[in-house]
Structure formats: C-alpha cells, structure tokens
Amino acid sequence: MIENIERDSQGEGSSAIEAKTESDTCIDIEKLNLYYSKDIHALRDITLSIPRNKVTAFIGPSGCGKSSLLRCFNRMNDLIDDCHIKGKVRIYDHDIYEKRIDVADLRRRVGMVFQKPNPFPKSVYENVAYGLRIQGINSRRILDEVVEDALRAAALWDEVKDRLDDNALELSGGQQQRLVIARTIAVEPDVLLLDEPASSLDPISTLRIEELISELRANYSILIVTHNMQQAARVSDFAAFMDMGRLVEFDSTNILFTNPSERQTEDYITGRYG
Amino acid sequence: MSKANNSALTAAERLRKQAIGRRKYRETLDCAATATISLGGIGILATLVMLLAYLIYVVRPLFVPAEISPVATFSTAPSQAMRLSPVLLSIDERSEFVLRLDQSAQFSLIDLGSESIVQTSRLPVAQSAEVSAVALSTGERTMMAIGLNSGEVLLVSAEYDTAARPEAGARDVSPLHSYPFGRLPLFTMSEPVSGLAISQQGDEIQVVAVGANGQIELATGKRQSSLTALLNPSSVPEYEWTVAISEAHVSGASRVFIDGDHQHVFALDSDGRLIAFSIRGLHEGGAESFSSDAIANQPGKVVDAEMLVGGRSLMIADDLGQIGQWFFDVRSGELLLHQARVFLAAQVPLHLLESEQRHKNIGAVDIDGVFRLFNTTADRLLAEQALVGEGIAAMTISPRGDLLLTESESGQFLTYQIDSPHPEISWSALWKRVWYEGYPDPAFVWQSSASGNVYEPKYSLMPLTFGTLKAAFYAMLLAAPLAVCGAIFTGYFMAPGMRRTVKPLVELMEALPSVVLGFLAGLWLAPFVEKNLLGVFVLVILLPVTILTASVAWMFFPRRLRHSIPEGWEAALLVPVIILISWFAIWVAGPFEFWLFGGDIKAWLGSELGLAYDQRNAMIVGFAMGFAVIPTIFSIAEDAIFTVPRQLSNGSLALGATPWQTLAKVILPMASPGIFSALMIGFGRAVGETMIVLMATGNTPIMDINIFEGMRTLAANIAVEVPETDVNGSHYRVLFLSALVLFAFTFLVNTIAELVRQRLRRRYSLI
C-alpha cells in the first residue's frame, strides 16, 4: 500500500487500493496527540477508525479540535510552527507520518476543502486544471476531459461551461465552493476532507453542497467537519462528537443523534450545551 | 406634585439638550476632520503642481523666441564730418557711444543718448591718404589696425574714457584715440592695403595685411616682460615687433582673418574664393614659412565672411543665401576645412555678415535688407527683422549683443534692440549631437563652465541622462535580485520569529543617510575595491556557489544536529559561512592575480579588454546605491508576498503542490503587482539619488556603459553646479531644465508603474 501512495501518481491507485483493501477501514487513528506549542494540547489520545466510502461527520463546540484532527490527515498541520504530533495515523494501512511519505503526494491523495472558498485568482478552467498541471500534465486533451468530468461531478458544469475562461473570483460563493470541490476531485483523491464547507454560504448554496456530498459518497471516503447538527444528521453515515480535544463518542449517525450513549453528547445535540 | 413633574421635565429636557450638544459636537469634529484631511490632500497636490509650475516658469525663457525691435532712427546734423561713407562702426561696451571711422581717416564719436556727434578728430596722416582697410582686434576690441592706400599700416587704440562722461552740455570725451605702439606706421607696404586682420591672443599681437596686388605682409608683436612692467602694471606694455613678407599671393583680398591660435590666415580673394594658409612656421622658427593652403567650397559665390568670436570657425555667406560654418582641421598635418553646419539664411543673396562678441552668434543681412541672427551652437535662427531704410553701408552689433546699429548709405542711423538672453539653448543643442568648435566630430558633451565667451558652452543633457540611467541600472542589477529573492525568502519561507527580526533590520538600512553611504563608498569601498578588484570578482562568483553548496550540504548533516536548529532558522547559519568565504576570496585573490594577470588586473583589463578603470566607478555606485535601494524594494516586495492570503497557498498545498510550485504559481503571480511597484519605486529612488552618486563617482559626464568608469547623473549635476551658476542665466535655467527632466522621468516611471500595477492587480486580485 505504501508503494501505491509513494510511486503511483497517475490516479490509478484508487482502484488498486480498492482491489487490495480487505478491510472497510479508511483511516485508522491510534492514540493521537497534537500540541500547538508546549502548553497547548489540542488533541488528546484520540483513537478512532473511520470507515471507507462513507460520510463521517465531526461535530463539537468551537475549539474542540475537530478541524485540527482533520488537518492531521493531510498533514496540513506541518505548516504550523511548533506543531507536533504523537501517535499514529494510518490511511489504508500506511503511517502517513512515516519518513518515507511524500507529503505532496499524500495531499493529492487526501484532498481538502476549506471553510472559506479559496479559488485561485485564475480562470475557472485553470483552477480545476491546477492540480494536474502541478503534476506536469499539460496535454490539452486530458485537461479538457478532466476539467469537464470534475465540474460535472461537482454539479457545476451546467453553470460554468460557458464561462470557463472567466476569473473564478467572479463566481458566487456557493459556485466558488463547488469549484474548489471540483478542483479537489480533479486529482482523484481517495479521501475528501471537508472543513465546514458550507459555513460561509447561503442556505440554497448549502443545500447544493449537501446534495453534492451525497452524490460523491459513492466514490470517496468523505470526512466533514460541521457546526450544523442538522447538516451532520442529513449528510453523514457516521458521526464523531468531540470536546476539549477528546473524542467523546463515535457511532453511526442514526444512533448518535437518536440514542447517544454519553450524556455530554446528548446535551450538545439537544442544544443544552454551550 | 406639579413641581416634581416640572423638574422631571426639565431633567428630560436637559438630557435631550445634552444629546443634541453631543451630536453637534460630533458633527463639528467630523467636519473639522474632513476639512483637515481634504486640506492636507489638496495641499500635497497643490505643492506638486506649484513645484512643477515653478520649474516650468524658470525653464520657459529658454524656449521663448528672441526678438529684434527697432529702437531709434536718427541722423546726425549734416556736417562735413559725415560726408564720406563709413569704413568702421563700433559700439562701446556700455552701448553709449558709437565710434565711426570714414575713408578720410576721420573719427567721429556719436552719443547714442543725445543722438549727436560728440567729438571728431582725424588721424594725423597725409591729407591725401585714404583708409583702405580697417580691422578691429579680436581680443581687445579697442585696438584696431588701419591700412591706408599709401601702404601704411597703423595701430590705433580707441580708448575713450566713457566713465568720465560729463553731464549733458559740454562734452569732452577724450582722448578719442591713442597710439600704444607709437605714431609711426607698424610697417609700410609697397602697394595700397586692401585687407587687414589683427588678433590679440595672450602676449601676442598678430597683424596681417594684404595688398591690392596680392602681396601679404605680417607683423607679430610679442609682449616684453620687463621689470618696469612688473612693478607698474598700469604702464604701457612694450611689444617687440617682427615683420615678415610672405611668399604667398592673394589677389584682391578685402577680407582677411587670423584664427584664435595665430596658426592660420584666411583671405577672401577677388573671385570670392576663400584661401587659407598656415603661418605656424613663422611662430616656430621665427622665419616666415607658409605651408599648405586649403579652399572652402561654399556652393554659391562668396559675398562676405566673418570669423566667429574665439577665432575657431569661419562663417561664409554666399549669393545662394547660405551661411556655412567652417572648422579648421590640422590633425593630418595639413590644414583642412570642414563645413560643420549650414544655415539656409535667405532665398536671396546675402549681403553682409557681422559676428557678435559675447555669444557664438552671427548676424546676416540679405540684399532685401532683412537681418537675421543665428546661433551656431544651437544651430538655429534666433530672430529676424526687416531693416528699415535703403542700402546698408555698415552695421555693428554691440559687445553685449543687445544692440544692432546700421548706417544707411544716406547717413541715417538705425538702432535695434536685440533681446536674446539664451541663444545657445535649443532642442538640438540639448539632446542631439552637436559639432562643437575644436571637436573632430559631432558629440554629446556637457561642459557648462567655460573660461570665457570664446568657448562654446556645451549643454547636452544626454551624458547626464545616460549617467543617471547607468547608475540606476548598475544599482538595480545588484539590488533587484537580492531584494526580491530576500523578500521571497523572508515572506514565504522564513520562520515567523526570524522574520520579526530580519524585516525591521533590513528596513532600518533605509534609515541610513545616503550621505553616509556615499562617504563610505567613496572613501572606503572605492579604494578597497580598487586594491582587491580580483577578490571582489572571486567573491561575486564564489558567494552564490558557496551558499548553494552549504544549503545542499546541510541536508546531509546528522539528523540530530539539523533538528537542533528551529525550522526556518537555518538561514542564520549562513552568516558565518558568508563572512568566511568573503575573507577567503580576498585572501586567495592575491596569488591568483599574480599568477593569471601579472599582478595587476587593472592593467590587464586595460591592455587586453580595453577597459579603463576609474577608482570611483559604476560598480562602486552599484554597490552603494544598490545597498540604499535594497530596503525599499525588499520592504514593499516582502509585504506583497506576505499578504498573499494563506488560504490560497494552503489551497495549493492541499492539492499536492510542492512549496516551490505554490510559490511560482500562486504566490508570485498574486504578489507580482506589489513586487513590480517595489522595483519601480526602487528604480525611481536610484534615478533621483544624489549624495551617493555625487560622492562615489568621479562626476565625469562621459557616455560609456563600462562598469569601471564613472558617470555624472542629473541629480548630482544639479547639486554640483547650482551653487556656482549665476541666477537666471542660461546655465541656471538649463540646470532647472534638467531638474524638470528628472521630475518628468520619475513621474513617467511612476505613472507607468502604477498603470501596470493596476492591470496586474485586476488580473490577480481577490474581487
């Protein structure tokens, strides 16, 4: 598996992984601790197995560490000074914090969509093609195909097919966020990390993003951080409730929302909690 | 109850009033703030406009056309004295008197104020003698040579004492003429004198006389330095004269000239040909010897000729209406005449030429009586004026060049005011190649301080503009890559803690007064580089190589060691490496220089590559001004890079881009407007920088891109020359013009920069 992540850069790997992977686990987290400095202990002893090709939601109050946890999966925390990690994170059985891992390749395999839409100030087309171009793919034929597929998959094609050369920043907020999702899936990742993808959008755009997540679930393991409980309930198959850097409860969404085993979870879900 | 109610009401009222008061106060404050801020902004704009307006106001007179306007028309009382037509008219230094000499050797002094003859006297010569030729000295205009039809050549000085001019009424301005070299003729020719020339140059007076039959006779007077002359400066200087008869022959020459160096004689013969010959031999051996001769090929028939003030070029007018300016060239050993420029003065034949004594101006009258004034340096027609009256018998321009006097054949005098304060300045004199007197070719030259009016002032702004751009170019060559790369590293790669230290430190460099930088560059760096030139070269090559090697080597250091340095602080380790390698480069250069370049690389550069080496050169300026410009560029560029939103670089990294790809494809395009404007502002600063270039270059206004030679920039030139110029003179105004050029240049660069920046910003900005 490591060989796949390390060598394979043409996107063929995902099918290979599926073929070879026996278990239904996508990410395996073992005793994960994260420190932002000596004093700030952001994640404490998290142990969790995230299932494959499902939507897993992370909920919890602000500052509980859910976004930090998400950023551990594509090592975006590396970019933060003085941030270090203890414990193990395995994606498809590979320790992603191992020395041999190529971080750039890992990030291509584990795509991430941020809270605020962040399209590049380039054309719509170039935004989607960016991930391929940085891999050295410049063939117009391949790019055209991938761009169209990705935009269709992100349910954006019909809206932007005549505006591919326009600056992406002229799109609406919801379109921008779907463009960012299209940009991410254009490089064919195995895992999609969505960090509050709809929090800065209006209700209609939010709805479209949620529909999109439901459509993407068939092909990707999706991890979504959200503040919106209804959204978590609507889109996810599994849900994890976190508080104060600890994992409080992890279960299927149905159970967690209807019959939580922890009192703290119930308080949070019913709104009795901060 | 009602009382309580009342008091409650008043309380409410009071509160309401207070609220209104507060609102009023806030509004007033708001208004005041708006007014103050607007005033500040408008004030800045107004200052800029006023600055520009003042510059234009000072510069404008340079380009105002000259004017000639009639002043007075008068004729002196018909008297015996004015019966004969004049052979000479001359105005005194203060434009108060006119000296007139007629054929009968009669002098008349005419007061221009009262328009009447003040005094007359006749030369003490035989009654039958007639003046057949007369020449004013080119040096002191009071000396003149007078040739008579009897063959005698007399030297007369017309030193009337105008300072002792009495009040109106009784006028006795005497003596009218004197004989500084005795009353006896200097020499007597065997035939009537038809042409004369006299020139005074230093301690030598040269007189050339041409006879009616073509004989040429020369007299050279050398000033004797005697003890009495040393003890009593006011004593009449004594001259020792030698007279020689030439073997050359010029038939019927009426116009004869001697050049400023007393090397050549030019004569216009009766066929209208100009014949030139050398009298050098006369001076060298003392004996007469004429070498080659040359002929100026003016296309039309020559009607008149004049030596331009300074005696370095001859103006020849012909019947096609052209005036040619001819330079003397003796480089080949033979005398050659080159036509430097031609003025197409008139459509009709020309009649008379008259050169002005203060500027390189030449006046010409055509046969229709139109007077035109030209300046040779500026290569332009200054002004023209149709002269009133019939045929012109004689004309003269005052020594100050502000008055033109003509005498018509019927004895009427006309005066014209000439208003031409800046004749030498023209677009072509400022920006085009000008063929100056004494130069082999047309050239761009800045040489504002002339020792006298016999030298052409050379106001070409090209060497200065070139020097400005050269200095800015070499400064940017050093500063642009260093500052931009430094900004990229600091803004994108460096650890925040280190950045917090490095950025203010670099910005602190900007606070260093440029005079200190210039001082260090001129007095420490320039001698140091001169002594260790090869070492500096070695360093320039070795430094980047070493830094790269050190960086690569660092990756192979033991892991434990590498991790002991906090992330992003590795660059600090380079400091000792750079110091060490600098020392090493200087140390190793000595033996290398001895081995490869025979111990002196500067001599090698000169002999092998033909590059001259000045101690204070463009490389020193590049270092010093580069150092001054780096903080400006660095600071703005770093801000531009650092302020690219993190979410964009995160977005790029999250797609699997490497940091370099993110830098090249996201950060740099986004920051490009800022980096561009940083470079432009840096360039603008380099162009306008004064003290560093003033102190670190030799300020030689040469046009050579050679990095080892100096330059003079517009700004430094202003700083150097403004203190020594006379206010409102041509030089002063040209300096202001160069300031205007500098201003326009900076304005243009900044405007282009802003336009490009806005375009880039539209392309790469977050809408």
PDB file of C-alpha atoms in Angstrom, chain A residues 76 79 81 99 104 107-108 110 112 114 116 118-122 130 133-134 167 169-170 183-184, chain B residues 496 559 647-648 650-658 661-662 665-666 670 762-767:
ATOM      1  CA  MET A  76      -1.546  20.495   6.847  1.00  0.00           C
ATOM      2  CA  LEU A  79       2.766  24.166   8.058  1.00  0.00           C
ATOM      3  CA  ASP A  81       5.165  26.309  13.578  1.00  0.00           C
ATOM      4  CA  LYS A  99       9.647   9.457   6.969  1.00  0.00           C
ATOM      5  CA  ALA A 104       2.817  16.490  -1.655  1.00  0.00           C
ATOM      6  CA  ARG A 107      -2.067  15.697  -0.049  1.00  0.00           C
ATOM      7  CA  ARG A 108      -3.045  14.836  -3.574  1.00  0.00           C
ATOM      8  CA  VAL A 110      -6.233  13.233   0.632  1.00  0.00           C
ATOM      9  CA  MET A 112      -9.161  19.087   1.384  1.00  0.00           C
ATOM     10  CA  PHE A 114     -11.611  24.706   3.404  1.00  0.00           C
ATOM     11  CA  LYS A 116     -13.873  29.755   3.095  1.00  0.00           C
ATOM     12  CA  ASN A 118     -10.379  29.756  -1.848  1.00  0.00           C
ATOM     13  CA  PRO A 119     -10.302  29.565  -5.632  1.00  0.00           C
ATOM     14  CA  PHE A 120      -7.098  30.870  -7.174  1.00  0.00           C
ATOM     15  CA  PRO A 121      -7.368  34.207  -8.990  1.00  0.00           C
ATOM     16  CA  LYS A 122      -7.228  32.366 -12.285  1.00  0.00           C
ATOM     17  CA  TYR A 130      -4.217  23.346 -11.422  1.00  0.00           C
ATOM     18  CA  ARG A 133      -0.654  20.960 -14.105  1.00  0.00           C
ATOM     19  CA  ILE A 134       1.454  20.802 -10.964  1.00  0.00           C
ATOM     20  CA  ASN A 167     -11.950  34.643 -13.465  1.00  0.00           C
ATOM     21  CA  LEU A 169     -13.500  35.029  -8.382  1.00  0.00           C
ATOM     22  CA  GLU A 170     -16.469  36.281 -10.386  1.00  0.00           C
ATOM     23  CA  ARG A 183     -10.604  21.267  -8.184  1.00  0.00           C
ATOM     24  CA  THR A 184     -10.004  18.792  -5.381  1.00  0.00           C
TER      25      THR A 184
ATOM     26  CA  PRO B 496       7.937  33.996  11.800  1.00  0.00           C
ATOM     27  CA  ARG B 559      19.626  14.494  11.789  1.00  0.00           C
ATOM     28  CA  GLN B 647      -5.789  30.199   2.336  1.00  0.00           C
ATOM     29  CA  LEU B 648      -4.553  30.377  -1.263  1.00  0.00           C
ATOM     30  CA  ASN B 650      -2.936  26.284   1.703  1.00  0.00           C
ATOM     31  CA  GLY B 651      -5.340  25.520  -1.120  1.00  0.00           C
ATOM     32  CA  SER B 652      -2.435  24.952  -3.454  1.00  0.00           C
ATOM     33  CA  LEU B 653      -0.527  22.816  -0.954  1.00  0.00           C
ATOM     34  CA  ALA B 654      -3.653  20.795  -0.207  1.00  0.00           C
ATOM     35  CA  LEU B 655      -3.848  19.913  -3.883  1.00  0.00           C
ATOM     36  CA  GLY B 656      -0.442  18.302  -3.663  1.00  0.00           C
ATOM     37  CA  ALA B 657       1.665  21.197  -4.918  1.00  0.00           C
ATOM     38  CA  THR B 658       5.181  21.483  -3.537  1.00  0.00           C
ATOM     39  CA  GLN B 661       5.116  25.164  -7.162  1.00  0.00           C
ATOM     40  CA  THR B 662       2.879  27.078  -4.801  1.00  0.00           C
ATOM     41  CA  LYS B 665       2.067  29.510  -9.497  1.00  0.00           C
ATOM     42  CA  VAL B 666       0.102  31.163  -6.730  1.00  0.00           C
ATOM     43  CA  MET B 670      -0.567  37.312  -6.717  1.00  0.00           C
ATOM     44  CA  ARG B 762      -7.053  43.448 -11.708  1.00  0.00           C
ATOM     45  CA  ARG B 763      -5.778  40.183 -13.057  1.00  0.00           C
ATOM     46  CA  TYR B 764      -4.629  38.680  -9.817  1.00  0.00           C
ATOM     47  CA  SER B 765      -6.653  40.316  -7.120  1.00  0.00           C
ATOM     48  CA  LEU B 766      -9.388  38.892  -4.959  1.00  0.00           C
ATOM     49  CA  ILE B 767     -12.539  40.607  -6.145  1.00  0.00           C
TER      50      ILE B 767
END
